Amino acid sequence: MAGTLFVVATPIGHLDDFSRRAEQTLKTCQIIAAEDTRHSGHLLSAYSINTPTTPCHDHNEGQKVPELIARMQQGDHVSLISDAGTPLISDPGFRLVRAAHEAGIRVVPVPGACAAISALSASGLPSDRFSFEGFLPAKTHARKQTLDSLKKDTRTLIFYEAPHRILDSLIDLNEVFGKDRQACIAREITKTFETIKKATLGELLEFVKNDSNQERGEIVLVVGGYDAEQEVENTEATDKLLKRLLQDLPVKAAAQLASELTGIKKNELYQRALQLKD
Ligand code: SAM
């Protein structure tokens, strides 16, 4: 009989967030395929798990997958783990799971921690429909393009973010989504310096700017979806403001002042002011 591939979630910080079933699965399988065997050594020794481990990550999955599939075909049970949380969620493992399906091997998830879901559950943002977006591109131009494509998405958006990029991403999010969009920073979930802060994008930018500790550790950014009604209200309010400013100021100055007051791009307001003036 062929063995099984168990996809086992591990903690994202707090070592106690590890299920009894996950522990038993790792103890009783024949081999653990780990993203980083040294990193996982800490968890395995804390739970006295002595099962042999083998590295399985983005760089060796090509050769490792056939080897693990062969072992399962011979009857061995294999557990797949990543450094933290649920494998395959911005983590390696996809090729192994796909190959197991193709080989007719049973795939069994052993659920547990996942930073994206933990952040969403505590964010105070709508959780009925959401989109997990993984990591945003590192370069500003590509990041803004991605954000632009998500600007009108009505679902709650979940991003993983590196600490050294959180400030730049918040700046771009403010520019593309506007400073009034609701969002939540979930940092160091389950760890000593856990921070869950819900506010507008504008407020979150100030919060991170004013406290360099917020640029440390692991971060999930949850952003509320596009709200068409709010957009109409905002447009009406902006038009009202522009019309009033245009009574006393030339178009350029009115757009400049309105931009300072609303956070909306000056160019956008300049074009709108021209239309209102006609
Ligand atoms: N597979 C993992 C999961 O299930 O969440 C995610 C792995 S991904 C390589 C690592 C990213 O997940 C981090 O950069 C951060 O964005 C997020 N993350 C992981 N642990 C976290 C934690 N304790 N608090 C906040 N974010 C975390």
Tab-separated table of N, CA and C and ligand atoms in Angstrom, residues 9-14 35 82-92 112-119 132 135 159-163 186-191 217-221, ligand 1:
chain	number	residue	atom	x	y	z
A	9	ALA	N	0.799	21.866	9.431
A	9	ALA	CA	1.053	23.256	9.850
A	9	ALA	C	1.833	23.265	11.164
A	10	THR	N	2.763	24.215	11.269
A	10	THR	CA	3.546	24.389	12.501
A	10	THR	C	3.305	25.803	13.045
A	11	PRO	N	3.737	26.115	14.271
A	11	PRO	CA	3.440	27.443	14.843
A	11	PRO	C	4.056	28.599	14.047
A	12	ILE	N	3.449	29.800	14.186
A	12	ILE	CA	4.015	31.003	13.545
A	12	ILE	C	4.729	31.865	14.595
A	13	GLY	N	4.963	31.337	15.746
A	13	GLY	CA	5.665	32.091	16.792
A	13	GLY	C	5.585	31.310	18.098
A	14	HIS	N	4.377	31.230	18.636
A	14	HIS	CA	4.184	30.576	19.931
A	14	HIS	C	4.224	29.057	19.765
A	35	GLU	N	11.293	22.637	5.035
A	35	GLU	CA	11.849	23.743	4.246
A	35	GLU	C	13.304	23.990	4.657
A	82	SER	N	6.910	23.560	6.772
A	82	SER	CA	7.726	24.713	6.358
A	82	SER	C	8.281	25.354	7.628
A	83	ASP	N	8.988	26.475	7.464
A	83	ASP	CA	9.610	27.105	8.636
A	83	ASP	C	8.565	27.540	9.660
A	84	ALA	N	7.419	27.995	9.175
A	84	ALA	CA	6.374	28.462	10.090
A	84	ALA	C	5.027	28.447	9.389
A	85	GLY	N	4.000	28.107	10.146
A	85	GLY	CA	2.645	28.172	9.597
A	85	GLY	C	2.322	27.028	8.657
A	86	THR	N	1.457	27.330	7.706
A	86	THR	CA	0.946	26.305	6.804
A	86	THR	C	1.812	26.213	5.550
A	87	PRO	N	2.352	25.021	5.246
A	87	PRO	CA	3.147	24.890	4.025
A	87	PRO	C	2.342	25.339	2.804
A	88	LEU	N	3.050	25.783	1.777
A	88	LEU	CA	2.473	26.250	0.502
A	88	LEU	C	1.885	27.665	0.568
A	89	ILE	N	1.625	28.174	1.765
A	89	ILE	CA	1.079	29.526	1.857
A	89	ILE	C	2.274	30.483	1.901
A	90	SER	N	2.630	31.023	0.721
A	90	SER	CA	3.885	31.771	0.535
A	90	SER	C	5.065	30.945	1.040
A	91	ASP	N	5.011	29.679	0.856
A	91	ASP	CA	6.044	28.736	1.293
A	91	ASP	C	6.153	27.601	0.282
A	92	PRO	N	7.278	26.861	0.322
A	92	PRO	CA	7.439	25.760	-0.636
A	92	PRO	C	6.472	24.599	-0.386
A	112	GLY	N	-3.486	24.062	10.996
A	112	GLY	CA	-2.975	24.775	12.179
A	112	GLY	C	-2.761	26.230	11.839
A	113	ALA	N	-1.702	26.809	12.414
A	113	ALA	CA	-1.485	28.256	12.286
A	113	ALA	C	-1.247	28.700	10.847
A	114	CYS	N	-1.745	29.886	10.554
A	114	CYS	CA	-1.459	30.552	9.278
A	114	CYS	C	-1.550	32.057	9.568
A	115	ALA	N	-0.488	32.791	9.277
A	115	ALA	CA	-0.444	34.214	9.634
A	115	ALA	C	-1.569	35.000	8.952
A	116	ALA	N	-1.843	34.671	7.699
A	116	ALA	CA	-2.866	35.425	6.953
A	116	ALA	C	-4.232	35.292	7.632
A	117	ILE	N	-4.594	34.067	7.969
A	117	ILE	CA	-5.915	33.828	8.566
A	117	ILE	C	-5.967	34.378	9.993
A	118	SER	N	-4.866	34.249	10.733
A	118	SER	CA	-4.837	34.798	12.094
A	118	SER	C	-5.023	36.312	12.038
A	119	ALA	N	-4.322	36.968	11.109
A	119	ALA	CA	-4.428	38.427	10.986
A	119	ALA	C	-5.849	38.826	10.608
A	132	PHE	N	-6.130	36.608	-0.609
A	132	PHE	CA	-4.768	36.539	-0.092
A	132	PHE	C	-3.826	36.874	-1.236
A	135	PHE	N	3.131	38.321	-0.953
A	135	PHE	CA	4.018	39.488	-0.840
A	135	PHE	C	3.815	40.431	-2.028
A	159	PHE	N	-1.996	40.999	2.704
A	159	PHE	CA	-0.623	41.013	2.168
A	159	PHE	C	0.347	40.557	3.247
A	160	TYR	N	1.355	39.790	2.843
A	160	TYR	CA	2.502	39.558	3.714
A	160	TYR	C	3.494	40.675	3.403
A	161	GLU	N	4.192	41.161	4.436
A	161	GLU	CA	5.134	42.235	4.164
A	161	GLU	C	6.412	42.074	4.966
A	162	ALA	N	7.529	42.402	4.321
A	162	ALA	CA	8.827	42.364	5.013
A	162	ALA	C	8.963	43.639	5.826
A	163	PRO	N	9.565	43.568	7.027
A	163	PRO	CA	9.633	44.757	7.889
A	163	PRO	C	10.325	45.952	7.233
A	186	ALA	N	-0.975	43.600	11.448
A	186	ALA	CA	-0.870	42.516	12.441
A	186	ALA	C	0.600	42.107	12.461
A	187	ARG	N	1.289	42.467	13.542
A	187	ARG	CA	2.741	42.270	13.602
A	187	ARG	C	3.099	41.305	14.726
A	188	GLU	N	4.039	40.445	14.451
A	188	GLU	CA	4.559	39.518	15.472
A	188	GLU	C	3.427	38.730	16.171
A	189	ILE	N	2.514	38.237	15.375
A	189	ILE	CA	1.366	37.491	15.905
A	189	ILE	C	1.849	36.316	16.767
A	190	THR	N	1.254	36.193	17.920
A	190	THR	CA	1.531	35.153	18.933
A	190	THR	C	2.882	35.325	19.630
A	191	LYS	N	3.611	36.404	19.321
A	191	LYS	CA	4.928	36.595	19.949
A	191	LYS	C	4.872	37.729	20.984
A	217	GLY	N	10.297	42.728	12.815
A	217	GLY	CA	9.534	41.490	12.985
A	217	GLY	C	8.739	41.108	11.753
A	218	GLU	N	7.738	40.275	11.971
A	218	GLU	CA	6.950	39.744	10.844
A	218	GLU	C	5.596	40.452	10.790
A	219	ILE	N	5.169	40.749	9.572
A	219	ILE	CA	4.002	41.627	9.432
A	219	ILE	C	3.001	41.104	8.398
A	220	VAL	N	1.722	41.190	8.770
A	220	VAL	CA	0.644	40.984	7.800
A	220	VAL	C	-0.138	42.292	7.727
A	221	LEU	N	-0.451	42.697	6.517
A	221	LEU	CA	-1.231	43.910	6.312
A	221	LEU	C	-2.585	43.484	5.745
B	1	SAM	N1	3.405	29.769	5.667
B	1	SAM	C1	3.323	30.899	6.534
B	1	SAM	C2	1.890	31.055	7.021
B	1	SAM	O1	1.141	30.079	7.017
B	1	SAM	O2	1.504	32.130	7.446
B	1	SAM	C3	3.840	32.152	5.875
B	1	SAM	C4	5.260	32.052	5.404
B	1	SAM	S1	5.866	33.503	4.614
B	1	SAM	C5	7.420	32.962	4.015
B	1	SAM	C6	6.391	34.501	5.948
B	1	SAM	C7	5.535	35.758	6.100
B	1	SAM	O3	4.344	35.423	6.800
B	1	SAM	C8	6.187	36.842	6.935
B	1	SAM	O4	7.048	37.667	6.162
B	1	SAM	C9	4.988	37.616	7.439
B	1	SAM	O5	4.487	38.471	6.436
B	1	SAM	C10	3.990	36.468	7.674
B	1	SAM	N2	4.106	35.969	9.058
B	1	SAM	C11	4.601	34.782	9.454
B	1	SAM	N3	4.552	34.681	10.797
B	1	SAM	C12	4.021	35.838	11.258
B	1	SAM	C13	3.721	36.357	12.553
B	1	SAM	N4	3.965	35.653	13.662
B	1	SAM	N5	3.171	37.588	12.630
B	1	SAM	C14	2.912	38.314	11.525
B	1	SAM	N6	3.187	37.874	10.283
B	1	SAM	C15	3.733	36.660	10.145
